[in-house]
CSV table of C-alpha atoms in Angstrom, one decimal:
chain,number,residue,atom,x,y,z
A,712,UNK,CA,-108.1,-38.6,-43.2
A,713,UNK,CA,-104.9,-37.4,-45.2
A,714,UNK,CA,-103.1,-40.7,-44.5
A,715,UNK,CA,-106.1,-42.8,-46.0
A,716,UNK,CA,-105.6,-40.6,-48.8
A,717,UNK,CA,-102.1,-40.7,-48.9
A,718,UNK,CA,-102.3,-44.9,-48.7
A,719,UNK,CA,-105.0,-44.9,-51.6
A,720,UNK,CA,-103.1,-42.7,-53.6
A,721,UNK,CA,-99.9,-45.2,-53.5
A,722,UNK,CA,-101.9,-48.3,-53.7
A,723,UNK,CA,-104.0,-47.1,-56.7
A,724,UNK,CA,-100.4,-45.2,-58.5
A,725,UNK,CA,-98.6,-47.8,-58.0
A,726,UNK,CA,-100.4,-50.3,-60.2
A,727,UNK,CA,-98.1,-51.1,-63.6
A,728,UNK,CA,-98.3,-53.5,-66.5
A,729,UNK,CA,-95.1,-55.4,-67.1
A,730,UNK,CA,-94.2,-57.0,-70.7
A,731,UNK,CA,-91.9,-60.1,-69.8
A,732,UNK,CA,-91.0,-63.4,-71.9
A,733,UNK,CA,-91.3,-61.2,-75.5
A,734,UNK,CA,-88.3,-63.8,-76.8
A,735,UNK,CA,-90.2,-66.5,-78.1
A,736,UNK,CA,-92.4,-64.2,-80.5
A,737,UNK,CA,-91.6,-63.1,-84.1
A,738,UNK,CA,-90.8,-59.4,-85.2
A,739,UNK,CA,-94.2,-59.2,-86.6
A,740,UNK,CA,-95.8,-60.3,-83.7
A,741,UNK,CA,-94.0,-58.5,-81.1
A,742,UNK,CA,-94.8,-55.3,-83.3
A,743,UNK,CA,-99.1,-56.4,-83.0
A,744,UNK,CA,-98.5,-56.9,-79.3
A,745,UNK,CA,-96.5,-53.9,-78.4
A,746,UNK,CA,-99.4,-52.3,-79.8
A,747,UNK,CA,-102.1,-53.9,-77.9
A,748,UNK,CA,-99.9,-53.6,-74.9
A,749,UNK,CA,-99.7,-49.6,-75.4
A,750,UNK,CA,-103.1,-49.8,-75.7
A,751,UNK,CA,-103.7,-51.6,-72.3
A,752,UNK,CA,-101.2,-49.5,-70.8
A,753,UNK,CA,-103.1,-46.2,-72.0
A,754,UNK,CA,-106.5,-47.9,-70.4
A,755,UNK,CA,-104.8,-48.5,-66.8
A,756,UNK,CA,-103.5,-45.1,-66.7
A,757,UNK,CA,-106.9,-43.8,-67.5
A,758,UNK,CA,-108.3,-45.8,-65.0
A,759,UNK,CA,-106.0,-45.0,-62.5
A,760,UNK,CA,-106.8,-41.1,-63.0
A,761,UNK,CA,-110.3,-42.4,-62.7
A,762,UNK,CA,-110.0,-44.0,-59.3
A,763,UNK,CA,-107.9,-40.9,-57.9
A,764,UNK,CA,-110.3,-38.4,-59.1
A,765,UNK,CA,-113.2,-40.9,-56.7
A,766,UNK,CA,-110.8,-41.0,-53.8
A,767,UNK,CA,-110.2,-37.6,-54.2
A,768,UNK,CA,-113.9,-36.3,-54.1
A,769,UNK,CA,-114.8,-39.1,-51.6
A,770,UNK,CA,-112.2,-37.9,-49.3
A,771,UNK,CA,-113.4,-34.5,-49.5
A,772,UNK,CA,-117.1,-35.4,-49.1
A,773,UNK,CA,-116.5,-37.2,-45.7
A,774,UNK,CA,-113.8,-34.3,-44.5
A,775,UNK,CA,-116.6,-31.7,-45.3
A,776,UNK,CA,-119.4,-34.1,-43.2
A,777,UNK,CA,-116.5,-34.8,-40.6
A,778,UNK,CA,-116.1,-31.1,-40.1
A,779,UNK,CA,-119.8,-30.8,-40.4
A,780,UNK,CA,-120.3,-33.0,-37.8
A,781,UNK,CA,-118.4,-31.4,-35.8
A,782,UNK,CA,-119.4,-28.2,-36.2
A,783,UNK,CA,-122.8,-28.9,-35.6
A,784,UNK,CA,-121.9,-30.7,-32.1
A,785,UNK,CA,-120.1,-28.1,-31.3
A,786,UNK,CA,-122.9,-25.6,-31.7
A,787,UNK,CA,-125.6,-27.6,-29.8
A,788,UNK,CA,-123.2,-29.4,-27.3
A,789,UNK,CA,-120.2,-27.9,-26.4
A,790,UNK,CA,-120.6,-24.3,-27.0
A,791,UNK,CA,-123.7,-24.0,-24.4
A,792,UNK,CA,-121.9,-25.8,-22.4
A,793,UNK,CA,-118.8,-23.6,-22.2
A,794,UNK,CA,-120.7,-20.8,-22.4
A,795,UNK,CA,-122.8,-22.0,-18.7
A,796,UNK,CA,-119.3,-22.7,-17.3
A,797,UNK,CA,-118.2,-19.1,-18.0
A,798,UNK,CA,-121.7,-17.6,-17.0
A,799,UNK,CA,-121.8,-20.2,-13.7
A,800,UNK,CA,-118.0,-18.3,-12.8
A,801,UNK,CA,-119.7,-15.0,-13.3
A,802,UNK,CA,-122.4,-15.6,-11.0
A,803,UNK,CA,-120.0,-17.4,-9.1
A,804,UNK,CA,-118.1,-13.7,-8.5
A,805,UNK,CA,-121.2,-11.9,-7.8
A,806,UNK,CA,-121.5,-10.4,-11.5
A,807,UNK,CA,-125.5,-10.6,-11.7
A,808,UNK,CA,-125.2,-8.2,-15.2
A,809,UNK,CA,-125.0,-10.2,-17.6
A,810,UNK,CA,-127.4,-11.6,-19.1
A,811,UNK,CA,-126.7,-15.7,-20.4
A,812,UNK,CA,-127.0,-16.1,-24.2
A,813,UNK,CA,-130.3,-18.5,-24.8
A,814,UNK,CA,-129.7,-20.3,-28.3
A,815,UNK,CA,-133.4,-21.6,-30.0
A,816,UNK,CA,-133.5,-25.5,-30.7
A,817,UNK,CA,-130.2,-26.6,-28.8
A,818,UNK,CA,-130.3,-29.7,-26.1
A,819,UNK,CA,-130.3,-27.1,-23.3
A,820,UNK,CA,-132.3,-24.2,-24.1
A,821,UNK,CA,-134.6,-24.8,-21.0
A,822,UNK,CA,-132.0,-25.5,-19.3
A,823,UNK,CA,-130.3,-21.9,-19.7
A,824,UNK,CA,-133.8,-19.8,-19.7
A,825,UNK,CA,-134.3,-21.2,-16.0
A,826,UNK,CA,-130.4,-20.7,-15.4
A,827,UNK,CA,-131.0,-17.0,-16.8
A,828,UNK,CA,-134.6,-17.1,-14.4
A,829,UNK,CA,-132.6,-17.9,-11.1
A,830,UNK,CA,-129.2,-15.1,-12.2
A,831,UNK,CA,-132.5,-12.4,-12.6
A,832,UNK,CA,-134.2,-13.5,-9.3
A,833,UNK,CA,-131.0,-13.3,-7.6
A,834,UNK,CA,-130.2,-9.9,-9.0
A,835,UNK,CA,-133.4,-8.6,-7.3
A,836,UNK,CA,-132.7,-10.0,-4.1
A,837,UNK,CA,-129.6,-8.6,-4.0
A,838,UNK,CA,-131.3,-5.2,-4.8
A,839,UNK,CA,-134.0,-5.8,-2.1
A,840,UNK,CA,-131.5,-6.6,0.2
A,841,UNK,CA,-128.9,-3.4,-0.5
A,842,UNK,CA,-132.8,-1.3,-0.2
A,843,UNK,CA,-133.3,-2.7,3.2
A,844,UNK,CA,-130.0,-2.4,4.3
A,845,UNK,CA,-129.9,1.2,3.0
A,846,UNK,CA,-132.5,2.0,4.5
A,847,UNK,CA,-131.6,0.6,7.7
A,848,UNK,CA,-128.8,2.8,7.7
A,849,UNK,CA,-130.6,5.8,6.9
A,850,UNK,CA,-133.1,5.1,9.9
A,851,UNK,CA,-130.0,4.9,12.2
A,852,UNK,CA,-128.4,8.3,10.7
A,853,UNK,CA,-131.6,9.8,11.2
A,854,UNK,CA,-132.3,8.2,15.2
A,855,UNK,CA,-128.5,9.2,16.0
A,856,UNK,CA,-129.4,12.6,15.1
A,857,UNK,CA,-132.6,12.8,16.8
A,858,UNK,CA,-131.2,11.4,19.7
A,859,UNK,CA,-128.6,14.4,19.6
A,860,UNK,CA,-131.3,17.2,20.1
A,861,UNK,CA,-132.9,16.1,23.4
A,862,UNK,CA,-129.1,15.4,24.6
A,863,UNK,CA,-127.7,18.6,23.9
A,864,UNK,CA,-131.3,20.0,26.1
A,865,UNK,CA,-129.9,18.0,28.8
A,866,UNK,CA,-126.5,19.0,28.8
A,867,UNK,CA,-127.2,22.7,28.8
A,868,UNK,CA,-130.2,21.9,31.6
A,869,UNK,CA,-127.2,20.7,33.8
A,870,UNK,CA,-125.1,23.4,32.5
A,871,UNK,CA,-127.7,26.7,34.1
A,872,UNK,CA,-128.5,24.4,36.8
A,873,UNK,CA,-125.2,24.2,37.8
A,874,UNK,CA,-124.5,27.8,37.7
A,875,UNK,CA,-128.0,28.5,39.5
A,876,UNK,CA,-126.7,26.5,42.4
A,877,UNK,CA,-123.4,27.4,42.4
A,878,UNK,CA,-124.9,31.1,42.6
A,879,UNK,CA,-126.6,29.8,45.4
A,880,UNK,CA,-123.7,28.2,47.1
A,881,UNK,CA,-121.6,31.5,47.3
A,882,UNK,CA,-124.9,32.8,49.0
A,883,UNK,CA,-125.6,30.6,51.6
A,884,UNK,CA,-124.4,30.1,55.3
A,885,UNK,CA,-126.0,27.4,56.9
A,886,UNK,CA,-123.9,24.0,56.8
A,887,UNK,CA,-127.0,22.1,56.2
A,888,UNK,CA,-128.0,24.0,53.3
A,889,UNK,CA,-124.5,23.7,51.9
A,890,UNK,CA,-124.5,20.3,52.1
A,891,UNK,CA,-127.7,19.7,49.9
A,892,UNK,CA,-126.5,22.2,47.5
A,893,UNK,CA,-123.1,20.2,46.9
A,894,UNK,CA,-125.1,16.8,46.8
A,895,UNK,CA,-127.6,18.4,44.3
A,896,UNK,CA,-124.4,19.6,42.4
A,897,UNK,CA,-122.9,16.4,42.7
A,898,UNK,CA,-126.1,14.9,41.0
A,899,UNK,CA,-125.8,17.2,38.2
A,900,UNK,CA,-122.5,16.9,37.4
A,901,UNK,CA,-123.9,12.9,37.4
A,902,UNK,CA,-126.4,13.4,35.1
A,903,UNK,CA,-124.2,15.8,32.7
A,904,UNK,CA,-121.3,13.3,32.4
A,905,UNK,CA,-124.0,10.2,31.7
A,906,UNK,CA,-125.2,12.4,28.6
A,907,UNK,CA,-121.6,13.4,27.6
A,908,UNK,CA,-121.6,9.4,27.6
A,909,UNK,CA,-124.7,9.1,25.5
A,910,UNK,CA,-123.2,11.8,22.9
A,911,UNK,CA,-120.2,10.6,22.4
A,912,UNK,CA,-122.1,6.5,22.0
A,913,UNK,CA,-124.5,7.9,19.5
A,914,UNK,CA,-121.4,10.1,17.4
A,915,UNK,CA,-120.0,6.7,16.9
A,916,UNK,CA,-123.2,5.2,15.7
A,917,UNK,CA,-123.7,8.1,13.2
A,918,UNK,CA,-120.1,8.2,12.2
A,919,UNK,CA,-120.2,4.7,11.2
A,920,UNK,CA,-123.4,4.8,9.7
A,921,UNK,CA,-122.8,7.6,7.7
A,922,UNK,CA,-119.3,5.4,6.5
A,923,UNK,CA,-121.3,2.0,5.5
A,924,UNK,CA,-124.1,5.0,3.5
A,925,UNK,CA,-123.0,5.1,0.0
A,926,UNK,CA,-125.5,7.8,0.0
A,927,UNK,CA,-127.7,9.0,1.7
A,928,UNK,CA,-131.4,9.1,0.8
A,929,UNK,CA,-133.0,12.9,0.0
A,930,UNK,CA,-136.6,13.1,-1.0
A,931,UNK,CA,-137.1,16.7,-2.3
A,932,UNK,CA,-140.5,18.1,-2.0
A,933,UNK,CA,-142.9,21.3,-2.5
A,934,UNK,CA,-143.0,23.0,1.1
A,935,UNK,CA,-144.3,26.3,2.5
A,936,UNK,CA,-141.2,28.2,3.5
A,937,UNK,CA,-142.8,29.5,6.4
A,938,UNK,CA,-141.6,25.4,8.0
A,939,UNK,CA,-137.7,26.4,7.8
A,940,UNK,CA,-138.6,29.6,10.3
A,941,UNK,CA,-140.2,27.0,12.6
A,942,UNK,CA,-136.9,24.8,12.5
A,943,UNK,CA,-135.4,27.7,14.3
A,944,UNK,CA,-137.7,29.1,16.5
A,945,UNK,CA,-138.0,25.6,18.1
A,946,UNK,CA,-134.2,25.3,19.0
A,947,UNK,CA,-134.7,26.5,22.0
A,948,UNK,CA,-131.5,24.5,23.8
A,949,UNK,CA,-128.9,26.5,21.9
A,950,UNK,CA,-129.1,29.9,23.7
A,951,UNK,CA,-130.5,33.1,21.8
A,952,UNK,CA,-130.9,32.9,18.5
A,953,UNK,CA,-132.4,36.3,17.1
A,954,UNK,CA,-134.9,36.2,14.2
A,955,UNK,CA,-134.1,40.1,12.1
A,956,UNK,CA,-137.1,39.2,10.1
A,957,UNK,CA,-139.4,36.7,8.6
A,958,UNK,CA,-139.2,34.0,5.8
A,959,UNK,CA,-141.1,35.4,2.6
A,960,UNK,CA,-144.0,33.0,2.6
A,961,UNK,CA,-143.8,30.7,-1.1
A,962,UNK,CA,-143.2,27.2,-1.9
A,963,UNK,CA,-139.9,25.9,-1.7
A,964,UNK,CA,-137.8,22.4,-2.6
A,965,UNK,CA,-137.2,20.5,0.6
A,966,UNK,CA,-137.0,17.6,2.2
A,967,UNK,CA,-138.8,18.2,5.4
A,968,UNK,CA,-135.9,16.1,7.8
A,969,UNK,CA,-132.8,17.1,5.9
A,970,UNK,CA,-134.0,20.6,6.2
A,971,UNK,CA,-134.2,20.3,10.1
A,972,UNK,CA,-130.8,18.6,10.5
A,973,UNK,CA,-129.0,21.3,8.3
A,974,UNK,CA,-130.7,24.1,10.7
A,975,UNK,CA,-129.8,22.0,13.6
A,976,UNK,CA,-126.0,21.4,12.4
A,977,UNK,CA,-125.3,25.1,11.7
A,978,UNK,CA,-127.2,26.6,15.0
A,979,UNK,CA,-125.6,24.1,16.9
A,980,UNK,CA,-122.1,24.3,15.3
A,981,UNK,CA,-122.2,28.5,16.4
A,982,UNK,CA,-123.5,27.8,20.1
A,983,UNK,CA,-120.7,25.1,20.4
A,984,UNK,CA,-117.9,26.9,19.0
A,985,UNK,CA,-118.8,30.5,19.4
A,986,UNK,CA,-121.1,30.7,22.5
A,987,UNK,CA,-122.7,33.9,21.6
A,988,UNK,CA,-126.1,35.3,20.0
A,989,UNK,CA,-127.0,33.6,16.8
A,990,UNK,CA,-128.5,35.9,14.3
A,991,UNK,CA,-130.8,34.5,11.0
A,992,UNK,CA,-132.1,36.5,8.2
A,993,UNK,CA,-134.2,35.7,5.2
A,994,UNK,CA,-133.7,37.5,2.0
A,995,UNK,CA,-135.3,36.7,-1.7
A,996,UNK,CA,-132.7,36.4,-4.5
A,997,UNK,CA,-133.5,36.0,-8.4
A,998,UNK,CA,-132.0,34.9,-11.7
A,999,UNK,CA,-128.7,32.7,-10.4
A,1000,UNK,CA,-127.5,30.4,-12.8
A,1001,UNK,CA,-127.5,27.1,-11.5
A,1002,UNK,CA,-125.7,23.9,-13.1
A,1003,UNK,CA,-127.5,23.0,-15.8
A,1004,UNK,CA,-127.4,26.6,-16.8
A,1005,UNK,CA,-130.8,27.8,-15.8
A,1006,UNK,CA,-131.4,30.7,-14.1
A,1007,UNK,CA,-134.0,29.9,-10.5
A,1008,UNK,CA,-135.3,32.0,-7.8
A,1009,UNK,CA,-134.1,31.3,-4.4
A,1010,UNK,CA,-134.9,32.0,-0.6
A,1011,UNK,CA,-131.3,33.1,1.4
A,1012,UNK,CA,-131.0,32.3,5.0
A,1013,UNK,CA,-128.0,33.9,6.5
A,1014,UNK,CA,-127.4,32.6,9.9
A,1015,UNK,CA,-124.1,34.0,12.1
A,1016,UNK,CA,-122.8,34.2,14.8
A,1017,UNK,CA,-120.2,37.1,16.7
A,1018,UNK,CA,-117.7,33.8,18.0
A,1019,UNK,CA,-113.8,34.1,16.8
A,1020,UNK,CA,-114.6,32.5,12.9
A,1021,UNK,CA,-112.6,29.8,11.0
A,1022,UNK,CA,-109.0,30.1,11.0
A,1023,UNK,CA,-108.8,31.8,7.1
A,1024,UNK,CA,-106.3,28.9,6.2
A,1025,UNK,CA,-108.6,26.0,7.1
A,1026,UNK,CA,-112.2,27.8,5.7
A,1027,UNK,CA,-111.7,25.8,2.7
A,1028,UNK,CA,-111.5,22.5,4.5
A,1029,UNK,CA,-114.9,23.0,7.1
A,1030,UNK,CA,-117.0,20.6,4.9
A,1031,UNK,CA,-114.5,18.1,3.8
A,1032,UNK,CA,-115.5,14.9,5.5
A,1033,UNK,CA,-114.3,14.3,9.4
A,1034,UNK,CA,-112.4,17.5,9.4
A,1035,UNK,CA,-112.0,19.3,12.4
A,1036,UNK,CA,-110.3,22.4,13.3
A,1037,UNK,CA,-107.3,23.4,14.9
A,1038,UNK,CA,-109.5,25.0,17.8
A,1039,UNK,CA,-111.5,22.2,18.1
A,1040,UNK,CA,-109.7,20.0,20.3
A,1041,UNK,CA,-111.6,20.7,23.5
A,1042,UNK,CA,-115.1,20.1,22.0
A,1043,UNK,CA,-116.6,17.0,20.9
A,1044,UNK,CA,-117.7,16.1,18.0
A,1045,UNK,CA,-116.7,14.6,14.1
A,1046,UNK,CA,-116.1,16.9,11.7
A,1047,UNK,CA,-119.3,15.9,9.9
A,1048,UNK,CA,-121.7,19.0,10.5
A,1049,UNK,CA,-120.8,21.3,7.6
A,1050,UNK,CA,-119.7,18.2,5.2
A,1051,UNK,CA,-123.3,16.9,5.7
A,1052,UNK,CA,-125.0,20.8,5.4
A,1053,UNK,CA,-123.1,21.1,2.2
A,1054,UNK,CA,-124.5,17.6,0.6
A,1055,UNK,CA,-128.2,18.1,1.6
A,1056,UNK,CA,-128.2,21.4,0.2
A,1057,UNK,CA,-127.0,20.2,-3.4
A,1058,UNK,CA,-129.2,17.3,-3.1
A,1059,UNK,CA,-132.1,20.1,-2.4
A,1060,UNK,CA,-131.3,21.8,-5.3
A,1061,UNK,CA,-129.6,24.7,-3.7
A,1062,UNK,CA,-126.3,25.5,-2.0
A,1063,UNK,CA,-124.7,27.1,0.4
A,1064,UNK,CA,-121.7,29.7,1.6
A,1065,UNK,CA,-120.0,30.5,4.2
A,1066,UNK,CA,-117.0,33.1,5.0
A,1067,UNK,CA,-115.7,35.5,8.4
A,1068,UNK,CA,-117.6,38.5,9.3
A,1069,UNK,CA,-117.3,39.6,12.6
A,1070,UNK,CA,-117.6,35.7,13.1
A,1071,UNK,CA,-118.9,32.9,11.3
A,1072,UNK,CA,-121.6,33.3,8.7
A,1073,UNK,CA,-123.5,30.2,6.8
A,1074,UNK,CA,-125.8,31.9,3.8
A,1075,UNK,CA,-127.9,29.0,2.3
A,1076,UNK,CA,-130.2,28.9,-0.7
A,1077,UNK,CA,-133.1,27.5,-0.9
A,1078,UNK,CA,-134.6,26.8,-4.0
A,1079,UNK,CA,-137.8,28.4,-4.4
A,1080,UNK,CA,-141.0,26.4,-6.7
């Protein structure tokens, strides 16, 4: 467009008059046609202004349509375009967020409404999908753990068997007696080792269950208190526990299965690690501030036990993930008891403590309605 301009410019500038072959006129009528010549002269010059001013404007008409054109093409064409390219690479990298840009009365506005459709559709299959496979996970958290309880009853079944006929051994004399007291020995030393097998199988499953669980699902509800009492009374595989008193009987924020499993993790814990008499008591405790700076009632379990306690070095580390303590080596297990006590209690709205007294106490508080 500039060089068109430039070449009209010279053609049009360049246009001149010349006066040749004045020799052959007289002084008078050189002098009349100098005049008329000026006069000429002064009518191409102002018709070369003319024609400049005409290229001029025309030249910036068609640049301003040119660019107009373009503009527009851009707008209706090329910019959706780009724009689907970009959005295609977003969905492309699994970025189901954001939203694609749908422009009224372009060439492909139906185009990117059923683009925007299918990126919507996928985002809620991909929600569906991370649902069911949450939940999945959560199902096999909660069977490993279930699992756990009737193991543990077999293993200390084999455990007073074996010391009932081992009693019995020492006391007998005939050879034939002795020798279906060591095969019924033998047998339940079988059986003990297959569910030392099946307990370590399942703390696999639940370790790497609870590793895939971004988090784990806790569905608080209004419960009578008097539930949490049962959760301990019916533990019957891990030796004595002693009830001082009774629950107070009110409504409480629980979930029912988390409950169980952070009764079952702390009793089981003290009968692994301590081996003696477990000891619970209830208590009522008012006006604590909790975070959000409101003060709520709560129901205090204190459950210990009269074992050796937590090094004092290592307390602060019990409910960190996978840790285990330094006395731990001979037992079995993976450091997630305490971690997970500690997350279903804040996820209950409540809390929990736990220090050395005579052994190892776990108070918990459970947030009353």
């Amino acid at each position: 467009m500039t060089i068109a301009l430039l070449v009209m410019i010279k053609m049009v500038g360049g246009i001149k008059l010349a006066l040749k072959n004045v020799g052959s006129y007289s002084d008078e009528e050189l002098k009349i046609y100098k005049l008329i010549w000026g006069e000429m002269n002064s009518s191409v010059s102002d018709a070369q202004k003319t024609t400049l001013l005409y290229c001029i404007v025309f030249w910036g008409v068609v640049l301003v349509l040119g660019y107009a054109t373009i503009l527009l093409v851009y707008i209706t064409l090329v910019r959706p375009v780009l724009e689907m390219r970009d959005y295609a690479s977003e969905i492309a990298k699994g970025n189901l967020e954001i939203p694609l840009p749908i422009h009224r009365g372009n060439t492909f506005e139906g185009f990117t409404e059923s683009f925007d459709l299918m990126r919507e559709e996928l985002k809620a299959s991909k929600e569906r999908e991370k649902a069911a496979e949450q939940a999945k996970r959560e199902m096999m958290a909660e069977l490993s753990h279930d699992i756990k309880t009737p193991v543990a009853t077999i293993q200390a079944t084999c455990e007073v068997l074996d010391m009932i006929y081992s009693k019995k051994k020492a006391e007998l004399l005939e050879e034939s007696d002795l020798q279906d007291v060591d095969s019924t020995l033998e047998k339940i030393g079988f059986i003990s080792k297959k569910a030392d097998t099946i307990n370590q199988l399942v703390g696999n499953v639940f370790r790497a269950t609870i590793d895939d669980m971004e988090e784990i699902r806790v569905a608080v509800s209004e419960t009578d208190s008097r539930l949490i009492e049962g959760f301990f009374t019916n533990l019957k595989e891990y030796g004595n526990i002693i009830l001082e008193n009774h629950i107070p009987e009110c409504l409480v924020y629980i979930d029912k299965l988390r409950m169980e499993q952070v009764v079952d993790n702390i009793v089981g814990n003290s009968y692994k690690y301590a081996g003696t008499d477990i000891r619970v008591s209830f208590d009522e405790v008012k006006d604590i501030p909790s975070k959000d700076g409101l003060k709520n009632n709560y129901i205090k379990v204190r459950i210990s036990d009269s074992g050796p306690g937590v090094p004092e070095d290592e307390l602060p580390l019990v409910i960190e993930k996978y840790y285990r303590g330094s006395d731990t080596t001979d037992k079995n297990g993976y450091g997630l008891g305490l971690y997970l006590v500690n997350w279903y209690m804040e996820k209950q709205g409540g809390g929990m403590e736990y220090y050395n007294d005579n052994g190892f106490v776990v108070e918990l508080l459970i947030k009353k309605v």
